[in-house]
Amino acid sequence: MDKTIKTNPTVITIFGGTGDLTWRKLIPALYNLYLDKWLHKQFLIICLGRQDMTQADFLKKLKEGVDKFSRRGKSKKTEWDVFAKTIEYKKADFATTTVYTQLKKQVAAFEKTADCAVNKIFYLAVPPQFFESIAVKIGEAGLATDRKYARLVIEKPFGTNLESAKAFNKLLQGFFDECQLYRIDHYLGKETVQNILAFRFANALFEPIWNRNYIDHVQITVSEKIGVEGRGNYYELNGALRDMIQNHLLQLLCLIAMEPPVSFNADEVRNRKVDVLHALRKIKKEEVHNYAVRGQYDEGWVEGKKVIGYREENDVAPDSPRETFAAVKFFIDNWRWSNVPFYVRSGKRMSESISVITIQFKPVPHQSFPDEATDNWQPNRMVLNLQPDMGIRIRFQAKRPGLQMQLSPVDMLFNYSDTYTSGTPEAYETLLLDVIEGDATLFMRADQVEAAWDIVMPVLNNWEANPSVNFPNYASGSNGPETAEALIAKDGNNWIVMPFEKKDND
Ligand code: NAP
């Protein structure tokens, strides 16, 4: 099938064309969409940036980015040369009105050459403090009046708290319909994250046990070995709770906890996710310490190399109160999940770079086997590994070969890379194609963003008002602060990590 017939002619304007996101993610993703024939032959990418650069120098830089970051590796000259013809670089001061009036003329000229409706996509790939002013100027210039085909893509972070997120939503609603807004949480574009929906709702096997009767608790860990990597300025304003928990981890929690959608219509899926956010128990401000803990990395060792602590990083205050690790225990107050803890944690400079969801099942109701047969007994566990290896592992009990009845846990493993040999698209490929096709399922709706902020606000307010007195409190290369172990240990549980390459069947 010719895929190109699926998409309309498109003009995409990237505000922040000289930025890191454009270089590392957006252009490699668009290039791969082009190679996979998802882009209409009438496709124009206008990159706006502050720098004085010739078109040739700009394309040279983009090509280096593609060669370095594309999942396909180095580009082929003939293919790149054709793709590069769709890209235009323009120096622009985003604060001036002329940028938008000229853009309007260029978009109108492009539309004239097309024989059907044209997608007009505006991508805000700039630091968040410029989101509002650029969005307003796009609106004021009349670039968003085509309610069906003009779309605005907004990068994260969306606001810094509930109040600012609400204000930004209100501002956007003055110029755009909600269906024109694509608020990115790039986690939702990952193959494995989308697979959670397939796993849960395309199989009859799991849904009957997917509730408080069988599940003891759920753990979600997104940890990174890297530190703030030159983004000290950004991190000082945000921290792990804002940067990871409020968006990515709460979205993963929603996918695990949501009710089955009636269809995969964008609003139906998002309604079911918002239901979860609304059912999350609001943590009382005086009880924050029982539900949430924070950490900040000290110096330490990562992959055999000595690394500095957070407070020694560039652009970080020597007495910074900012958390680089956060763990929160959530409860979802509805019939399915009543009293099932959902533990989520995320941190930088941890021992492993891993994103993993663990579903810990309850023990069997009655133990029929003698004690000596079950020395190694463990309740069932399901691990959804999102990165770096993508796969699903189910742990259950089996009889060890031998004359005696000896039980031990074994794993049943589904590994993406063993099963599928075709290339896996990057999250930004999926998300950009969705924007081009006008499918908002994987994007955050206004009420979703606000509900997610609402749930973390008590923790955020408490932490802002009471800076930690014991930062830094975990060594780089460790598993985070001891308080995070205590948070889960007091319920009789422990954090579980089962990377696929390790066989821990005992
Ligand atoms: P960046 O490299 O710092 O800058 C992006 C663009 O903004 C550049 O074109 C830069 O122009 C322009 N810019 C910077 N300061 C400006 C100013 N004062 N006035 C006008 N333009 C300015 O940022 P980025 O890493 O690409 O990130 C862009 C957005 O994506 C941010 O909202 C970020 O949170 C989000 N994001 C980024 C990543 C990533 O991997 N980088 C991942 C997830 C989300 P010049 O270069 O020409 O100065």
Coordinates of C-alpha atoms and ligand atoms in Angstrom, one line a residue:
M1 CA 0.0 0.0 0.0
D2 CA 1.2 3.5 -0.8
K3 CA 1.4 5.1 2.7
T4 CA 1.8 8.6 1.3
I5 CA -1.9 8.7 0.4
K6 CA -2.7 8.6 4.1
T7 CA -1.2 12.0 5.0
N8 CA -2.0 15.4 3.6
P9 CA 0.4 18.0 2.3
T10 CA 2.1 19.5 5.4
V11 CA 4.0 22.5 6.4
I12 CA 5.7 22.2 9.8
T13 CA 7.2 25.2 11.4
I14 CA 9.7 24.5 14.2
F15 CA 10.3 27.4 16.6
G16 CA 13.7 26.5 18.0
G17 CA 15.1 25.0 14.8
T18 CA 18.7 25.5 16.0
G19 CA 18.0 23.7 19.3
D20 CA 19.0 20.4 20.7
L21 CA 15.6 18.8 20.4
T22 CA 15.3 19.6 16.7
W23 CA 18.8 18.3 16.1
R24 CA 18.6 15.1 18.1
K25 CA 15.0 14.1 17.8
L26 CA 12.7 16.0 15.5
I27 CA 14.7 16.0 12.3
P28 CA 15.9 12.4 12.7
A29 CA 12.3 11.4 13.3
L30 CA 11.0 13.3 10.3
Y31 CA 13.8 11.9 8.1
N32 CA 12.8 8.3 9.1
L33 CA 9.1 9.1 8.4
Y34 CA 10.2 10.3 5.0
L35 CA 12.2 7.1 4.4
D36 CA 9.3 5.0 5.5
K37 CA 7.1 7.0 3.0
W38 CA 4.8 8.4 5.6
L39 CA 5.2 12.0 4.4
H40 CA 3.2 13.5 1.6
K41 CA 5.4 14.6 -1.3
Q42 CA 4.4 18.2 -0.6
F43 CA 6.2 18.6 2.7
L44 CA 7.9 21.7 4.0
I45 CA 9.9 22.1 7.2
I46 CA 10.5 25.7 8.2
C47 CA 13.1 25.9 11.0
L48 CA 13.2 29.2 12.8
G49 CA 16.2 30.0 15.1
R50 CA 18.1 32.9 16.5
Q51 CA 21.5 32.1 15.0
D52 CA 23.1 33.6 11.9
M53 CA 23.5 30.5 9.8
T54 CA 23.5 29.8 6.1
Q55 CA 21.1 27.3 4.7
A56 CA 24.1 25.1 3.8
D57 CA 25.6 25.2 7.3
F58 CA 22.3 24.5 8.9
L59 CA 21.7 21.5 6.7
K60 CA 25.2 20.3 7.4
K61 CA 24.5 20.4 11.2
L62 CA 21.1 18.6 10.8
K63 CA 22.8 15.9 8.7
E64 CA 25.3 15.3 11.4
G65 CA 22.4 15.0 13.9
V66 CA 20.7 12.4 11.6
D67 CA 23.9 10.5 11.2
K68 CA 24.5 10.4 14.9
F69 CA 21.0 9.9 16.3
S70 CA 18.8 8.3 13.7
R71 CA 17.9 4.7 14.6
R72 CA 19.0 3.8 11.0
G73 CA 22.5 5.1 11.6
K74 CA 24.3 7.1 8.9
S75 CA 22.2 8.6 6.2
K76 CA 22.6 7.8 2.5
K77 CA 23.6 10.8 0.5
T78 CA 21.0 10.4 -2.2
E79 CA 18.2 10.0 0.3
W80 CA 19.3 12.8 2.5
D81 CA 19.7 15.2 -0.4
V82 CA 16.1 14.7 -1.5
F83 CA 14.8 15.1 2.1
A84 CA 17.0 18.1 2.8
K85 CA 15.2 20.0 -0.1
T86 CA 12.1 20.1 2.2
I87 CA 13.9 22.0 4.9
E88 CA 14.3 25.8 5.1
Y89 CA 16.3 27.7 7.8
K90 CA 15.3 31.2 8.7
K91 CA 16.8 33.5 11.3
A92 CA 14.0 34.9 13.4
D93 CA 13.3 36.9 16.5
F94 CA 10.2 35.2 17.9
A95 CA 9.2 38.4 19.8
T96 CA 8.6 40.4 16.6
T97 CA 5.3 40.4 14.7
T98 CA 6.9 40.4 11.3
V99 CA 8.1 36.8 11.8
Y100 CA 4.5 35.6 12.0
T101 CA 3.1 37.8 9.2
Q102 CA 5.8 36.5 6.9
L103 CA 5.2 33.0 8.0
K104 CA 1.5 33.4 7.2
K105 CA 2.3 34.5 3.7
Q106 CA 4.6 31.5 3.2
V107 CA 2.1 29.1 4.5
A108 CA -0.6 30.6 2.3
A109 CA 1.7 30.3 -0.7
F110 CA 2.3 26.7 0.1
E111 CA -1.4 26.1 0.5
K112 CA -2.0 27.5 -3.0
T113 CA 0.2 24.8 -4.6
A114 CA -1.7 22.0 -2.9
D115 CA -4.9 20.4 -4.3
C116 CA -6.3 19.4 -0.9
A117 CA -6.3 20.5 2.7
V118 CA -2.9 21.3 4.1
N119 CA -1.7 20.5 7.6
K120 CA -0.2 23.6 9.3
I121 CA 1.8 22.4 12.2
F122 CA 3.6 24.8 14.6
Y123 CA 6.1 23.1 16.9
L124 CA 7.3 24.9 20.1
A125 CA 10.8 23.5 20.5
V126 CA 12.0 26.4 22.6
P127 CA 12.6 26.8 26.3
P128 CA 9.3 26.8 28.2
Q129 CA 9.4 30.4 29.1
F130 CA 8.8 31.2 25.4
F131 CA 5.8 28.9 24.9
E132 CA 3.2 31.4 25.8
S133 CA 4.4 34.4 23.9
I134 CA 4.9 32.4 20.7
A135 CA 1.6 30.6 21.0
V136 CA -0.2 34.0 21.4
K137 CA 1.6 35.5 18.4
I138 CA 0.7 32.5 16.3
G139 CA -2.9 33.0 17.4
E140 CA -2.9 36.7 16.9
A141 CA -1.4 36.4 13.4
G142 CA -4.4 34.2 12.4
L143 CA -2.3 31.2 11.8
A144 CA -4.6 29.0 13.9
T145 CA -7.9 29.8 12.3
D146 CA -8.2 26.6 10.4
R147 CA -9.6 24.5 13.3
K148 CA -9.2 21.2 11.5
Y149 CA -5.7 21.4 10.0
A150 CA -3.8 24.0 12.0
R151 CA -2.1 22.4 15.0
L152 CA 0.2 23.5 17.8
V153 CA 2.7 21.1 19.4
I154 CA 3.8 22.1 22.9
E155 CA 6.8 20.4 24.4
K156 CA 7.1 19.6 28.1
P157 CA 7.1 21.0 30.7
F158 CA 3.5 22.2 30.6
G159 CA 3.5 24.7 33.5
T160 CA 5.4 24.6 36.7
N161 CA 2.4 24.0 39.0
L162 CA -1.3 23.7 38.8
E163 CA -1.9 27.4 38.7
S164 CA 0.5 28.1 35.8
A165 CA -0.8 25.1 33.9
K166 CA -4.4 26.4 34.2
A167 CA -3.3 29.9 33.2
F168 CA -1.5 28.5 30.1
N169 CA -4.5 26.4 29.1
K170 CA -6.8 29.4 29.4
L171 CA -4.5 31.5 27.3
L172 CA -4.3 28.8 24.6
Q173 CA -8.1 28.4 24.6
G174 CA -8.3 32.0 23.5
F175 CA -6.8 31.1 20.2
F176 CA -7.0 27.4 19.6
D177 CA -9.7 24.7 20.0
E178 CA -8.6 21.8 22.3
C179 CA -8.5 19.5 19.3
Q180 CA -5.7 21.7 17.8
L181 CA -3.4 21.3 20.8
Y182 CA -0.9 18.5 21.0
R183 CA 0.8 18.6 24.4
I184 CA 3.7 16.2 24.2
D185 CA 4.7 13.6 26.8
H186 CA 7.2 11.8 24.7
Y187 CA 7.0 8.7 27.0
L188 CA 3.6 8.0 25.5
G189 CA 5.1 7.6 22.1
K190 CA 7.4 4.8 23.1
E191 CA 6.5 1.4 21.6
T192 CA 6.5 -0.4 24.9
V193 CA 4.3 2.2 26.5
Q194 CA 1.8 1.8 23.7
N195 CA 2.1 -1.9 24.1
I196 CA 0.7 -1.7 27.6
L197 CA -2.7 -0.9 26.0
A198 CA -2.3 -3.9 23.6
F199 CA -1.2 -6.2 26.4
R200 CA -4.1 -5.2 28.7
F201 CA -6.9 -4.8 26.2
A202 CA -6.2 -7.2 23.4
N203 CA -5.9 -10.2 25.7
A204 CA -8.6 -11.8 27.7
L205 CA -6.1 -13.5 30.0
F206 CA -5.0 -10.7 32.2
E207 CA -8.0 -8.5 32.7
P208 CA -9.9 -10.8 35.1
I209 CA -6.9 -10.7 37.5
W210 CA -6.1 -7.1 37.0
N211 CA -7.5 -5.8 40.3
R212 CA -7.2 -5.7 44.1
N213 CA -8.3 -9.3 44.5
Y214 CA -5.1 -10.6 42.8
I215 CA -2.6 -7.7 42.7
D216 CA -0.7 -6.9 45.9
H217 CA 1.0 -3.7 44.7
V218 CA 2.4 -2.0 41.6
Q219 CA 5.9 -0.5 41.2
I220 CA 7.0 1.9 38.5
T221 CA 10.7 2.8 38.3
V222 CA 12.3 5.2 35.8
S223 CA 15.9 5.6 36.7
E224 CA 18.9 7.1 34.9
K225 CA 22.6 6.7 35.3
I226 CA 23.2 10.1 33.9
G227 CA 23.2 13.3 36.0
V228 CA 21.8 16.7 34.9
E229 CA 24.2 16.7 31.9
G230 CA 24.7 20.4 31.5
R231 CA 21.0 21.2 32.1
G232 CA 21.6 22.6 35.6
N233 CA 19.6 25.7 34.9
Y234 CA 16.5 23.7 33.8
Y235 CA 16.8 21.2 36.7
E236 CA 17.2 23.8 39.3
L237 CA 13.7 25.1 38.4
N238 CA 12.1 21.7 38.1
G239 CA 13.5 18.7 39.9
A240 CA 12.4 15.0 39.7
L241 CA 8.8 15.5 40.9
R242 CA 8.0 18.0 38.2
D243 CA 10.3 16.6 35.5
M244 CA 9.3 13.0 35.8
I245 CA 6.6 12.0 38.3
Q246 CA 4.0 14.7 37.4
N247 CA 4.0 13.6 33.7
H248 CA 5.8 10.4 32.6
L249 CA 5.2 8.3 35.7
L250 CA 1.7 9.3 36.3
Q251 CA 0.9 8.6 32.7
L252 CA 2.4 5.1 33.1
L253 CA 0.3 4.6 36.2
C254 CA -2.8 5.6 34.3
L255 CA -2.1 3.1 31.6
I256 CA -1.8 0.3 34.2
A257 CA -4.8 1.4 36.2
M258 CA -7.3 2.6 33.6
E259 CA -10.6 0.9 32.8
P260 CA -10.9 -0.7 29.4
P261 CA -11.8 2.0 26.8
V262 CA -14.9 1.3 24.7
S263 CA -12.9 2.3 21.6
F264 CA -9.5 3.7 20.7
N265 CA -10.9 7.1 20.0
A266 CA -8.6 9.8 21.4
D267 CA -11.1 11.2 23.8
E268 CA -12.3 7.8 25.0
V269 CA -8.8 6.7 25.9
R270 CA -8.0 10.1 27.5
N271 CA -11.3 10.0 29.5
R272 CA -10.4 6.7 31.0
K273 CA -7.0 8.0 32.0
V274 CA -8.4 11.1 33.5
D275 CA -10.8 8.9 35.6
V276 CA -7.6 7.4 37.2
L277 CA -6.1 10.8 37.9
H278 CA -9.4 11.8 39.5
A279 CA -9.5 8.7 41.6
L280 CA -6.0 9.1 42.9
R281 CA -6.1 9.8 46.6
K282 CA -5.0 13.4 47.4
I283 CA -2.2 13.4 49.9
K284 CA -2.9 15.6 52.9
K285 CA -0.2 18.2 53.3
E286 CA 0.5 17.1 56.9
E287 CA 1.0 13.5 55.7
V288 CA 3.3 14.1 52.8
H289 CA 6.3 12.5 54.7
N290 CA 4.3 9.2 54.8
Y291 CA 3.8 9.1 51.1
A292 CA 6.6 10.9 49.4
V293 CA 10.4 11.0 49.8
R294 CA 13.1 13.0 47.9
G295 CA 16.8 12.7 47.4
Q296 CA 19.7 14.5 45.8
Y297 CA 22.8 12.8 44.4
D298 CA 26.2 13.2 46.0
E299 CA 29.4 12.3 44.3
G300 CA 30.0 8.6 43.6
W301 CA 31.0 6.0 41.1
V302 CA 29.1 5.3 37.9
E303 CA 30.4 2.7 35.4
G304 CA 33.8 2.7 37.1
K305 CA 34.1 6.5 36.8
K306 CA 34.1 9.0 39.7
V307 CA 31.3 11.6 39.2
I308 CA 30.5 14.8 40.9
G309 CA 27.5 15.5 43.1
Y310 CA 24.5 17.6 42.0
R311 CA 25.6 20.6 43.9
E312 CA 28.9 20.6 42.1
E313 CA 27.3 20.6 38.6
N314 CA 27.4 23.7 36.4
D315 CA 24.6 26.2 37.0
V316 CA 23.6 24.5 40.3
A317 CA 23.6 26.4 43.6
P318 CA 26.2 25.0 46.1
D319 CA 23.3 24.7 48.6
S320 CA 20.6 23.7 46.1
P321 CA 17.5 22.3 47.7
R322 CA 16.4 20.7 44.4
E323 CA 15.5 17.0 44.4
T324 CA 17.1 14.7 41.8
F325 CA 15.2 11.7 43.1
A326 CA 11.5 11.4 44.1
A327 CA 9.4 8.4 45.2
V328 CA 5.7 8.5 45.9
K329 CA 3.2 6.0 47.2
F330 CA -0.2 6.5 45.5
F331 CA -3.6 4.9 46.2
I332 CA -6.4 4.8 43.7
D333 CA -9.7 5.1 45.4
N334 CA -12.0 3.1 43.2
W335 CA -13.5 -0.5 43.2
R336 CA -10.7 -2.0 41.1
W337 CA -7.7 -0.7 43.1
S338 CA -8.9 0.1 46.6
N339 CA -5.9 -0.2 49.0
V340 CA -3.5 -1.4 46.4
P341 CA -0.3 0.7 46.7
F342 CA 1.3 2.1 43.5
Y343 CA 4.9 3.0 44.3
V344 CA 6.6 5.2 41.8
R345 CA 10.2 6.4 41.8
S346 CA 12.5 8.3 39.5
G347 CA 16.0 9.5 40.0
K348 CA 19.2 10.6 38.3
R349 CA 22.7 9.1 38.8
M350 CA 21.2 5.8 39.9
S351 CA 22.8 2.4 39.5
E352 CA 20.9 1.5 36.4
S353 CA 19.2 3.3 33.5
I354 CA 15.9 1.4 33.4
S355 CA 12.2 2.0 33.0
V356 CA 10.2 -0.9 34.4
I357 CA 6.7 -1.6 35.8
T358 CA 6.3 -4.5 38.2
I359 CA 2.9 -6.0 39.0
Q360 CA 3.3 -7.9 42.2
F361 CA 0.6 -10.5 42.7
K362 CA -0.7 -11.8 46.0
P363 CA 0.5 -15.1 47.4
V364 CA -1.7 -18.2 46.8
P365 CA -4.6 -18.3 49.3
H366 CA -3.5 -21.7 50.7
Q367 CA -0.1 -23.3 50.6
S368 CA -0.6 -27.1 49.9
F369 CA 3.0 -28.0 49.5
P370 CA 5.3 -28.9 52.4
D371 CA 7.6 -26.2 53.7
E372 CA 10.7 -28.0 52.3
A373 CA 9.3 -27.9 48.8
T374 CA 8.8 -24.2 48.9
D375 CA 12.0 -22.8 50.3
N376 CA 12.2 -20.5 47.4
W377 CA 8.6 -19.7 47.0
Q378 CA 7.6 -16.3 45.5
P379 CA 4.2 -15.0 44.6
N380 CA 3.7 -14.3 40.9
R381 CA 5.1 -11.2 39.4
M382 CA 4.8 -9.6 36.0
V383 CA 7.4 -7.2 34.8
L384 CA 6.9 -4.8 31.9
N385 CA 10.2 -3.6 30.8
L386 CA 10.1 -0.4 28.9
Q387 CA 13.8 0.4 28.5
P388 CA 16.5 -0.4 27.7
D389 CA 15.3 -3.9 26.7
M390 CA 11.7 -4.0 25.7
G391 CA 9.7 -7.0 26.8
I392 CA 7.4 -8.6 29.3
R393 CA 8.4 -11.2 31.9
I394 CA 6.0 -13.3 33.9
R395 CA 7.3 -15.1 36.9
F396 CA 5.6 -18.3 38.2
Q397 CA 6.4 -21.4 40.2
A398 CA 7.5 -24.7 38.6
K399 CA 8.7 -28.0 39.9
R400 CA 12.5 -28.4 39.7
P401 CA 13.5 -31.6 37.8
G402 CA 14.2 -34.3 40.3
L403 CA 12.7 -37.0 42.4
Q404 CA 11.4 -34.7 45.1
M405 CA 8.8 -32.0 44.9
Q406 CA 10.9 -28.9 44.9
L407 CA 9.4 -25.7 43.7
S408 CA 11.2 -22.6 42.4
P409 CA 10.3 -19.5 40.4
V410 CA 10.9 -19.5 36.7
D411 CA 10.3 -16.8 34.1
M412 CA 8.3 -16.7 30.9
L413 CA 9.8 -14.1 28.7
F414 CA 8.6 -12.1 25.7
N415 CA 11.4 -10.0 24.3
Y416 CA 10.6 -7.5 21.5
S417 CA 14.0 -7.8 19.8
D418 CA 13.8 -11.6 19.6
T419 CA 10.2 -11.5 18.3
Y420 CA 10.3 -8.6 15.9
T421 CA 13.1 -8.0 13.5
S422 CA 11.7 -4.8 11.9
G423 CA 13.1 -1.5 13.2
T424 CA 11.2 0.0 16.1
P425 CA 10.2 3.6 15.5
E426 CA 11.4 6.3 17.9
A427 CA 8.8 7.9 20.1
Y428 CA 9.1 11.2 18.2
E429 CA 8.4 9.4 14.9
T430 CA 5.1 8.0 16.3
L431 CA 4.2 11.3 17.8
L432 CA 5.0 13.5 14.8
L433 CA 3.1 11.1 12.5
D434 CA 0.1 11.3 14.9
V435 CA 0.2 15.1 14.8
I436 CA 0.4 15.0 11.0
E437 CA -2.6 12.6 10.9
G438 CA -4.5 14.6 13.5
D439 CA -4.6 11.8 16.1
A440 CA -4.4 13.2 19.6
T441 CA -4.7 9.9 21.5
L442 CA -1.1 9.9 22.8
F443 CA -1.1 13.6 23.7
M444 CA -2.1 15.3 27.0
R445 CA -5.5 17.0 27.1
A446 CA -5.9 20.2 29.2
D447 CA -7.9 18.4 31.9
Q448 CA -5.3 15.6 32.1
V449 CA -2.4 18.0 32.6
E450 CA -4.3 19.9 35.3
A451 CA -5.5 16.7 37.1
A452 CA -1.8 15.5 37.1
W453 CA -0.6 18.8 38.6
D454 CA -3.4 18.7 41.1
I455 CA -2.3 15.4 42.5
V456 CA 1.3 16.3 43.0
M457 CA 0.7 19.8 44.4
P458 CA 0.6 18.9 48.1
V459 CA 4.0 17.2 47.8
L460 CA 5.4 20.1 45.7
N461 CA 4.1 22.7 48.1
N462 CA 5.4 20.8 51.1
W463 CA 8.8 20.3 49.6
E464 CA 9.1 24.0 48.5
A465 CA 8.1 25.2 52.0
N466 CA 10.5 22.7 53.8
P467 CA 13.8 22.4 52.1
S468 CA 15.5 19.1 53.0
V469 CA 18.1 19.3 55.7
N470 CA 20.0 16.2 54.7
F471 CA 20.8 16.8 51.0
P472 CA 22.8 15.3 49.4
N473 CA 21.5 12.0 50.7
Y474 CA 22.4 9.3 48.1
A475 CA 25.7 8.5 46.4
S476 CA 25.8 8.6 42.6
G477 CA 25.6 5.0 41.3
S478 CA 23.4 3.8 44.2
N479 CA 19.7 3.0 44.3
G480 CA 18.6 6.3 45.7
P481 CA 18.2 7.4 49.3
E482 CA 17.5 5.1 52.2
T483 CA 14.3 6.9 52.9
A484 CA 13.0 5.4 49.6
E485 CA 13.7 1.9 50.8
A486 CA 12.0 2.8 54.1
L487 CA 8.9 4.1 52.2
I488 CA 8.2 0.7 50.7
A489 CA 9.7 -1.5 53.4
K490 CA 7.3 -0.2 56.0
D491 CA 4.5 -1.9 54.0
G492 CA 6.6 -5.2 53.9
N493 CA 7.7 -4.7 50.3
N494 CA 11.0 -3.9 48.6
W495 CA 11.9 -2.3 45.2
I496 CA 12.2 -4.9 42.6
V497 CA 14.4 -4.6 39.5
M498 CA 14.7 -7.4 37.1
P499 CA 16.7 -6.4 34.0
F500 CA 16.3 -8.9 31.3
E501 CA 19.9 -9.7 30.9
K502 CA 20.2 -10.9 34.5
K503 CA 18.9 -14.3 35.3
D504 CA 17.7 -14.1 38.9
N505 CA 15.6 -17.2 39.0
D506 CA 16.6 -17.9 42.6
Ligands
NAP1 P1 17.6 24.5 23.5 O1 18.6 23.7 22.7 O2 18.1 25.3 24.7 O3 16.9 25.7 22.6 C1 15.9 25.5 21.7 C2 15.7 26.7 20.8 O4 15.3 27.8 21.6 C3 17.0 27.1 20.1 O5 16.6 27.3 18.7 C4 17.4 28.4 20.7 O6 17.9 29.3 19.8 C5 16.0 28.9 21.2 N1 16.2 29.8 22.3 C6 16.9 29.6 23.4 N2 16.9 30.7 24.2 C7 16.2 31.6 23.6 C8 15.8 32.9 23.9 N3 16.2 33.5 25.0 N4 15.1 33.6 22.9 C9 14.7 33.0 21.8 N5 15.0 31.7 21.5 C10 15.8 31.0 22.3 O7 16.4 23.6 24.0 P2 16.0 22.1 23.6 O8 16.8 21.2 24.4 O9 16.0 22.0 22.1 O10 14.5 22.0 24.2 C11 13.4 22.7 23.5 C12 12.2 22.3 24.3 O11 12.0 20.9 24.2 C13 12.2 22.6 25.7 O12 10.9 23.0 26.1 C14 12.5 21.3 26.4 O13 12.0 21.3 27.7 C15 11.9 20.3 25.5 N6 12.5 19.0 25.5 C16 13.8 18.8 25.0 C17 14.3 17.6 25.0 C18 15.7 17.4 24.5 O14 16.1 16.2 24.3 N7 16.5 18.4 24.2 C19 13.6 16.5 25.5 C20 12.3 16.7 25.9 C21 11.8 17.9 25.9 P3 19.5 29.4 19.5 O15 20.0 28.0 19.5 O16 19.5 29.9 18.1 O17 20.1 30.2 20.5

